[in-house]
Short mmCIF file of C-alpha atoms in Angstrom, two decimals:
data_model
loop_
_atom_site.label_atom_id
_atom_site.label_comp_id
_atom_site.label_asym_id
_atom_site.label_seq_id
_atom_site.Cartn_x
_atom_site.Cartn_y
_atom_site.Cartn_z
CA MET A 17 -9.55 -41.10 18.92
CA ARG A 18 -9.68 -39.04 22.21
CA PRO A 19 -12.68 -37.97 23.69
CA LEU A 20 -14.18 -34.49 23.70
CA ASN A 21 -17.39 -32.97 24.09
CA PHE A 22 -18.83 -30.26 21.80
CA ALA A 23 -22.03 -28.40 21.40
CA VAL A 24 -23.46 -26.54 18.39
CA ILE A 25 -25.06 -22.92 18.61
CA GLY A 26 -26.39 -21.79 15.03
CA ILE A 27 -27.38 -24.40 12.53
CA ASN A 28 -28.47 -21.77 9.43
CA HIS A 29 -25.79 -23.53 6.80
CA ASP A 30 -26.18 -26.89 6.27
CA HIS A 31 -22.63 -26.76 6.38
CA VAL A 32 -23.13 -27.55 10.09
CA ASN A 33 -23.24 -31.44 9.01
CA GLY A 34 -19.64 -31.44 7.50
CA GLN A 35 -18.50 -30.10 10.75
CA ILE A 36 -20.06 -32.55 12.77
CA GLY A 37 -18.97 -34.91 10.86
CA ALA A 38 -15.23 -33.93 11.14
CA LEU A 39 -15.35 -34.10 14.63
CA ARG A 40 -17.21 -37.35 14.85
CA ARG A 41 -15.33 -39.21 12.86
CA ALA A 42 -12.17 -38.55 15.41
CA GLY A 43 -14.44 -39.47 18.31
CA ALA A 44 -15.96 -36.18 19.75
CA THR A 45 -19.28 -36.26 21.16
CA CYS A 46 -22.25 -33.54 20.27
CA ALA A 47 -23.64 -33.07 24.02
CA GLY A 48 -26.26 -30.50 22.76
CA PHE A 49 -27.11 -27.77 20.09
CA TYR A 50 -29.47 -24.75 20.26
CA ALA A 51 -30.91 -23.11 17.40
CA ALA A 52 -33.75 -19.84 17.74
CA GLU A 53 -35.57 -21.47 14.65
CA ASP A 54 -38.05 -23.84 15.29
CA ASP A 55 -38.27 -25.26 11.68
CA LEU A 56 -34.14 -25.66 11.48
CA ALA A 57 -34.47 -27.30 14.90
CA ALA A 58 -36.84 -29.85 14.10
CA ALA A 59 -35.12 -30.90 10.68
CA PHE A 60 -31.54 -30.84 12.59
CA ALA A 61 -33.15 -33.27 15.44
CA ALA A 62 -34.86 -35.39 12.52
CA LYS A 63 -31.13 -36.04 11.36
CA TYR A 64 -29.31 -36.07 14.61
CA PRO A 65 -32.06 -37.81 17.41
CA GLU A 66 -29.79 -38.38 19.67
CA ILE A 67 -28.23 -34.67 19.72
CA PRO A 68 -30.27 -32.98 22.47
CA ARG A 69 -32.19 -29.43 21.60
CA ALA A 70 -30.96 -26.63 24.37
CA ALA A 71 -34.14 -24.43 25.22
CA ASP A 72 -31.37 -22.04 26.62
CA VAL A 73 -28.31 -21.49 24.62
CA ALA A 74 -26.83 -20.08 28.34
CA ARG A 75 -27.04 -23.88 29.32
CA LEU A 76 -24.30 -24.97 26.46
CA TYR A 77 -21.93 -21.81 27.15
CA GLU A 78 -22.04 -22.58 30.82
CA ASP A 79 -21.85 -26.65 31.09
CA PRO A 80 -18.13 -27.35 32.15
CA SER A 81 -17.94 -30.66 30.22
CA ILE A 82 -18.50 -28.78 26.80
CA GLN A 83 -14.93 -27.90 25.36
CA LEU A 84 -15.91 -26.84 21.82
CA ILE A 85 -18.50 -24.79 20.26
CA VAL A 86 -19.45 -25.21 16.81
CA SER A 87 -21.47 -22.81 14.65
CA ALA A 88 -22.70 -22.62 11.70
CA ALA A 89 -25.19 -19.64 12.46
CA ILE A 90 -26.13 -16.84 10.05
CA PRO A 91 -22.55 -15.46 8.99
CA ALA A 92 -23.23 -12.14 10.61
CA ASP A 93 -24.00 -13.75 14.10
CA ARG A 94 -21.14 -16.11 13.95
CA ALA A 95 -18.40 -13.72 15.43
CA ALA A 96 -20.30 -12.97 18.57
CA ILE A 97 -21.08 -16.80 19.18
CA ALA A 98 -17.21 -17.16 19.35
CA ILE A 99 -16.70 -14.42 21.59
CA ALA A 100 -19.30 -15.60 23.98
CA ALA A 101 -18.01 -19.29 23.86
CA MET A 102 -14.55 -17.87 24.88
CA ARG A 103 -15.78 -15.49 27.76
CA HIS A 104 -17.03 -19.08 29.07
CA GLY A 105 -13.55 -20.58 28.27
CA LYS A 106 -14.44 -22.55 25.39
CA ASP A 107 -12.68 -23.11 21.85
CA VAL A 108 -14.62 -22.32 18.97
CA MET A 109 -14.81 -24.14 15.27
CA LEU A 110 -16.84 -21.57 13.02
CA ASP A 111 -18.12 -22.30 9.56
CA LYS A 112 -16.85 -20.33 7.01
CA PRO A 113 -16.96 -16.91 6.68
CA GLY A 114 -16.36 -16.74 10.50
CA VAL A 115 -16.70 -12.84 10.54
CA THR A 116 -18.34 -10.61 8.04
CA SER A 117 -16.44 -7.17 8.94
CA LEU A 118 -12.94 -5.90 9.68
CA ALA A 119 -14.54 -5.16 12.97
CA GLN A 120 -15.83 -8.56 13.83
CA LEU A 121 -12.36 -9.84 12.95
CA ALA A 122 -10.63 -7.23 14.99
CA GLU A 123 -12.80 -7.96 18.16
CA VAL A 124 -12.69 -11.88 17.73
CA ARG A 125 -8.63 -11.48 17.52
CA ALA A 126 -8.39 -9.12 20.66
CA VAL A 127 -10.41 -11.94 22.53
CA GLN A 128 -8.76 -14.59 21.30
CA ALA A 129 -5.55 -13.21 22.48
CA GLU A 130 -6.84 -12.14 25.82
CA THR A 131 -8.23 -15.86 26.41
CA ARG A 132 -5.99 -17.85 24.21
CA ARG A 133 -8.87 -20.03 23.30
CA ILE A 134 -8.91 -21.52 19.84
CA VAL A 135 -10.71 -20.10 17.21
CA SER A 136 -10.76 -22.50 13.93
CA ILE A 137 -12.72 -21.48 10.91
CA MET A 138 -13.40 -24.75 8.97
CA TYR A 139 -12.15 -24.09 5.55
CA SER A 140 -14.15 -27.08 3.89
CA GLU A 141 -12.85 -26.81 0.39
CA HIS A 142 -9.32 -27.60 2.40
CA PHE A 143 -10.09 -29.26 5.12
CA GLU A 144 -12.96 -31.64 3.64
CA VAL A 145 -11.25 -32.14 0.25
CA ALA A 146 -9.05 -34.93 0.31
CA ALA A 147 -7.33 -33.90 -3.03
CA THR A 148 -6.43 -30.52 -1.19
CA VAL A 149 -4.95 -32.43 1.51
CA LYS A 150 -2.87 -34.57 -0.59
CA ALA A 151 -1.68 -31.70 -2.78
CA GLY A 152 -0.36 -30.31 0.65
CA GLU A 153 1.53 -33.39 0.95
CA LEU A 154 2.85 -33.62 -2.74
CA VAL A 155 3.77 -29.33 -2.15
CA ALA A 156 5.71 -30.00 1.14
CA ALA A 157 7.60 -33.40 -0.44
CA GLY A 158 8.81 -30.88 -3.32
CA ALA A 159 6.90 -32.60 -5.90
CA ILE A 160 6.43 -29.53 -8.06
CA GLY A 161 9.47 -27.81 -6.58
CA GLU A 162 9.34 -24.13 -5.68
CA VAL A 163 5.17 -22.76 -5.93
CA VAL A 164 5.08 -19.93 -8.32
CA ASN A 165 1.78 -19.27 -8.82
CA LEU A 166 -2.19 -20.69 -7.82
CA ILE A 167 -5.24 -20.47 -9.53
CA GLY A 168 -8.38 -21.15 -7.18
CA MET A 169 -11.83 -21.47 -8.95
CA GLY A 170 -14.93 -21.93 -6.22
CA PRO A 171 -18.00 -21.95 -8.56
CA HIS A 172 -21.43 -22.26 -6.87
CA ARG A 173 -25.10 -23.58 -7.53
CA LEU A 174 -27.36 -20.62 -6.55
CA ARG A 175 -30.57 -22.93 -5.90
CA LYS A 176 -32.34 -19.46 -5.52
CA PRO A 177 -35.88 -20.57 -4.56
CA GLU A 178 -34.51 -22.67 -1.70
CA ARG A 179 -32.13 -19.95 0.20
CA PRO A 180 -33.30 -18.06 3.23
CA SER A 181 -33.73 -14.11 3.15
CA TRP A 182 -30.40 -13.54 4.76
CA PHE A 183 -28.60 -15.25 1.58
CA PHE A 184 -29.11 -12.31 -0.28
CA GLU A 185 -28.45 -9.41 2.34
CA ARG A 186 -25.02 -8.26 1.63
CA GLU A 187 -24.48 -7.29 5.75
CA ARG A 188 -25.54 -10.60 6.74
CA TYR A 189 -23.60 -12.70 4.52
CA GLY A 190 -20.71 -10.61 3.93
CA GLY A 191 -20.46 -10.39 0.49
CA VAL A 192 -18.81 -13.26 -2.20
CA LEU A 193 -15.58 -12.74 -1.67
CA THR A 194 -15.94 -12.49 2.19
CA ASP A 195 -18.07 -15.66 2.25
CA ILE A 196 -16.87 -17.79 -0.88
CA ALA A 197 -13.24 -16.58 -1.50
CA SER A 198 -12.09 -17.03 1.87
CA HIS A 199 -11.83 -20.76 1.10
CA GLN A 200 -9.46 -19.89 -1.71
CA CYS A 201 -7.61 -17.20 0.57
CA GLU A 202 -6.55 -19.86 3.07
CA GLN A 203 -5.57 -22.24 0.15
CA PHE A 204 -3.13 -19.66 -1.10
CA LEU A 205 -1.67 -19.29 2.01
CA PHE A 206 -1.20 -22.44 3.01
CA PHE A 207 0.40 -23.81 -0.23
CA ALA A 208 2.44 -20.56 -1.01
CA GLY A 209 3.87 -21.18 2.51
CA ALA A 210 3.12 -17.54 3.45
CA ASP A 211 1.74 -15.55 6.26
CA ASP A 212 0.38 -12.68 4.21
CA ALA A 213 -0.53 -11.66 0.75
CA GLU A 214 -0.58 -8.36 -0.74
CA ILE A 215 -4.36 -7.56 -3.00
CA LEU A 216 -3.52 -6.35 -6.50
CA SER A 217 -7.00 -5.91 -7.55
CA ALA A 218 -10.75 -7.11 -6.81
CA SER A 219 -14.03 -7.07 -7.90
CA VAL A 220 -17.43 -8.08 -7.44
CA GLY A 221 -20.86 -7.93 -9.22
CA ASN A 222 -24.47 -8.81 -9.83
CA ARG A 223 -24.75 -10.22 -13.61
CA ALA A 224 -27.46 -12.12 -13.60
CA ASN A 225 -29.84 -11.63 -10.58
CA PRO A 226 -31.40 -7.95 -10.94
CA ASP A 227 -34.24 -8.87 -8.23
CA LYS A 228 -32.02 -10.04 -5.61
CA PRO A 229 -29.78 -6.51 -5.76
CA GLY A 230 -27.99 -7.40 -2.20
CA LEU A 231 -26.45 -10.52 -3.96
CA GLN A 232 -23.05 -10.67 -5.17
CA ASP A 233 -23.08 -13.33 -8.19
CA VAL A 234 -19.57 -13.30 -9.07
CA GLY A 235 -16.04 -12.15 -7.60
CA ASP A 236 -12.29 -12.24 -8.41
CA MET A 237 -9.16 -10.84 -6.92
CA HIS A 238 -5.41 -11.00 -7.79
CA LEU A 239 -2.80 -11.62 -4.82
CA ARG A 240 0.80 -11.80 -4.67
CA THR A 241 3.00 -12.52 -1.71
CA ALA A 242 6.37 -10.76 -0.40
CA GLY A 243 8.32 -13.72 -1.95
CA GLY A 244 6.53 -13.58 -5.30
CA VAL A 245 4.09 -15.87 -5.64
CA THR A 246 1.11 -14.91 -7.46
CA GLY A 247 -2.73 -16.17 -7.27
CA TYR A 248 -6.00 -15.58 -8.91
CA ILE A 249 -9.47 -16.39 -7.36
CA ARG A 250 -12.66 -16.72 -8.51
CA VAL A 251 -16.09 -17.11 -7.27
CA ASP A 252 -19.82 -17.53 -8.49
CA TRP A 253 -22.89 -18.49 -8.18
CA PHE A 254 -23.20 -19.73 -11.79
CA THR A 255 -23.03 -23.73 -11.67
CA PRO A 256 -25.21 -24.94 -14.79
CA ASP A 257 -28.04 -26.96 -14.19
CA GLY A 258 -26.52 -29.64 -16.16
CA LEU A 259 -23.81 -30.37 -13.68
CA PRO A 260 -24.31 -33.35 -11.27
CA THR A 261 -23.16 -31.73 -8.26
CA TRP A 262 -23.00 -28.00 -6.72
CA GLY A 263 -19.63 -26.75 -8.17
CA ASP A 264 -16.75 -27.81 -10.28
CA GLY A 265 -14.35 -26.44 -7.56
CA ARG A 266 -10.53 -26.70 -9.09
CA LEU A 267 -7.27 -25.55 -8.06
CA THR A 268 -4.15 -25.38 -9.88
CA ILE A 269 -0.73 -24.92 -8.75
CA ILE A 270 2.25 -24.24 -10.41
CA GLY A 271 5.66 -25.08 -9.14
CA THR A 272 9.31 -24.75 -10.78
CA HIS A 273 9.29 -28.34 -11.35
CA GLY A 274 5.97 -29.07 -12.23
CA THR A 275 1.93 -28.91 -11.92
CA ILE A 276 -0.74 -29.90 -9.65
CA GLU A 277 -4.50 -29.54 -10.66
CA LEU A 278 -7.35 -30.43 -8.41
CA ARG A 279 -10.47 -31.35 -9.96
CA LYS A 280 -12.23 -31.44 -6.58
CA TYR A 281 -15.80 -32.47 -6.74
CA LEU A 282 -15.77 -34.00 -9.99
CA ASP A 283 -14.29 -34.67 -13.53
CA VAL A 284 -16.31 -33.02 -16.27
CA ALA A 285 -16.92 -35.49 -18.72
CA GLY A 286 -14.16 -37.88 -17.23
CA ARG A 287 -13.75 -40.22 -14.90
CA PRO A 288 -16.09 -40.64 -12.33
CA GLY A 289 -16.29 -39.69 -8.74
CA LYS A 290 -14.62 -36.71 -6.98
CA ASP A 291 -10.94 -35.88 -5.39
CA HIS A 292 -9.04 -36.17 -8.54
CA LEU A 293 -5.43 -34.92 -8.50
CA PHE A 294 -3.37 -34.50 -11.57
CA LEU A 295 0.39 -34.25 -11.37
CA VAL A 296 2.69 -32.99 -14.41
CA ASP A 297 6.33 -33.40 -13.32
CA ARG A 298 10.02 -34.04 -14.97
CA LYS A 299 9.07 -37.62 -15.27
CA GLY A 300 5.63 -37.32 -16.73
CA MET A 301 2.17 -36.79 -15.88
CA GLN A 302 -0.39 -39.38 -13.89
CA HIS A 303 -3.64 -39.18 -12.20
CA ILE A 304 -3.95 -39.76 -8.45
CA ASP A 305 -7.63 -40.84 -7.14
CA CYS A 306 -7.17 -39.19 -3.59
CA SER A 307 -10.49 -41.09 -2.21
CA SER A 308 -8.97 -43.03 0.72
CA VAL A 309 -6.63 -39.82 1.74
CA GLU A 310 -7.40 -38.99 5.35
CA LEU A 311 -9.00 -35.95 6.23
CA PRO A 312 -7.11 -35.08 9.70
CA TYR A 313 -8.81 -32.08 10.35
CA GLY A 314 -11.28 -33.03 13.02
CA ARG A 315 -8.38 -35.23 14.75
CA GLN A 316 -5.97 -32.38 14.77
CA LEU A 317 -8.48 -30.21 16.09
CA ILE A 318 -9.62 -32.29 19.15
CA ALA A 319 -5.60 -32.75 19.70
CA ASP A 320 -5.16 -29.02 19.80
CA VAL A 321 -7.86 -28.33 22.14
CA LEU A 322 -6.46 -31.26 24.34
CA ASP A 323 -3.08 -30.45 24.24
CA ARG A 324 -3.21 -26.75 23.61
CA THR A 325 -1.37 -27.02 20.23
CA GLU A 326 -1.61 -25.47 16.63
CA THR A 327 -1.73 -28.60 14.44
CA ALA A 328 -4.95 -28.30 12.71
CA MET A 329 -4.12 -24.74 11.61
CA PRO A 330 -1.97 -21.97 12.68
CA GLN A 331 -4.07 -19.65 14.39
CA ALA A 332 -2.35 -16.60 12.46
CA ARG A 333 -3.03 -18.43 9.32
CA CYS A 334 -6.79 -18.66 9.96
CA PHE A 335 -7.34 -14.98 10.93
CA LYS A 336 -5.40 -13.97 7.67
CA ALA A 337 -7.02 -15.49 5.45
CA MET A 338 -10.03 -13.62 6.61
CA GLU A 339 -8.52 -10.60 7.05
CA ILE A 340 -7.21 -11.04 3.11
CA ALA A 341 -11.35 -11.79 1.96
CA LEU A 342 -12.41 -8.84 3.91
CA ASN A 343 -9.94 -6.38 2.53
CA ALA A 344 -10.49 -7.53 -1.05
CA GLN A 345 -13.89 -6.94 -0.43
CA HIS A 346 -13.80 -3.61 0.78
CA LEU A 347 -11.40 -2.91 -2.60
CA ALA A 348 -13.87 -4.13 -4.72
CA GLU A 349 -16.89 -2.41 -3.52
CA THR A 350 -15.08 1.11 -2.59
CA GLY A 351 -12.30 1.10 -4.94
CA ARG A 352 -9.70 1.65 -2.10
CA LEU A 353 -8.04 -0.88 0.64
CA PRO A 354 -9.30 -0.01 4.32
CA ALA A 355 -7.97 2.03 6.70
CA LYS A 356 -5.58 0.49 9.02
CA ASP A 357 -7.83 0.37 11.77
CA PRO A 358 -10.70 -1.62 11.20
CA ARG A 359 -13.08 0.07 13.17
CA GLU A 360 -12.61 3.02 10.55
CA THR A 361 -14.29 0.93 7.73
CA VAL A 362 -17.56 0.16 9.42
#
């Protein structure tokens, strides 16, 4: 473990707990947090009494001992936090989506290129899921040959009465493909070994929540890389009440010599626990329990901050996954892909 000090700015999403956990498991120390909302701050302080609340966000930006800023603010506010952090010489870990518009992405990219700070978006359905990490090891080792196709499913439980108002405001959460499917876009690029992908189709809809017109409760997209790998992504807010967890997240990877299926959070009516990986190859079929697989993201990001490396995730893939999700969101809503200058789409 290597020492690193970080601070949290914005605690509007519970994903902040996973972000803090990933860094603390790897030896980092949280030096403080800032939240404008007293109710959220009180709940956070009860959970983390050892982390002091800063009365002024500037204190965290200006503290020279803090190397990394972590944020799970309202999605539309995350880009500004990242830019301020970079301008103060700090690296950044954002909850996904790291941005909610192509204009925000362009600005964050520009400041990152100028300052050479790290902007890491924690795509937790990859970095916080042991089965996904193990699948990456197997694919890299050639266990299923060359990857041909991926299918990523990201259902979520809505919990409508518990959600804050911003959750239902399209401009604040970014749309369902920007918000949720950015997870699957990152995984598609990772497993396909690709730098980019063409969006063949995309759609979004509100099928069951007319009382919340800003909510998109379902979305999907179809992707293809220059090398011919194809993928289908579907995300939704339709997890049934009978499921004992928030979502039955799955990923299927088809290769030339085999297949991998991940049942990330449970095996429906099957084996107990989570992190199930099913491998079928030329020798047979097997179930791999991934519960003991290390989650290296926190350790790797700390090393990247200290050593100025790119081991947790290439910066280009971090941004490209968001770009694909944002472009798919635009296509789904307007029927066309955005103009090349992202500022033209605002």
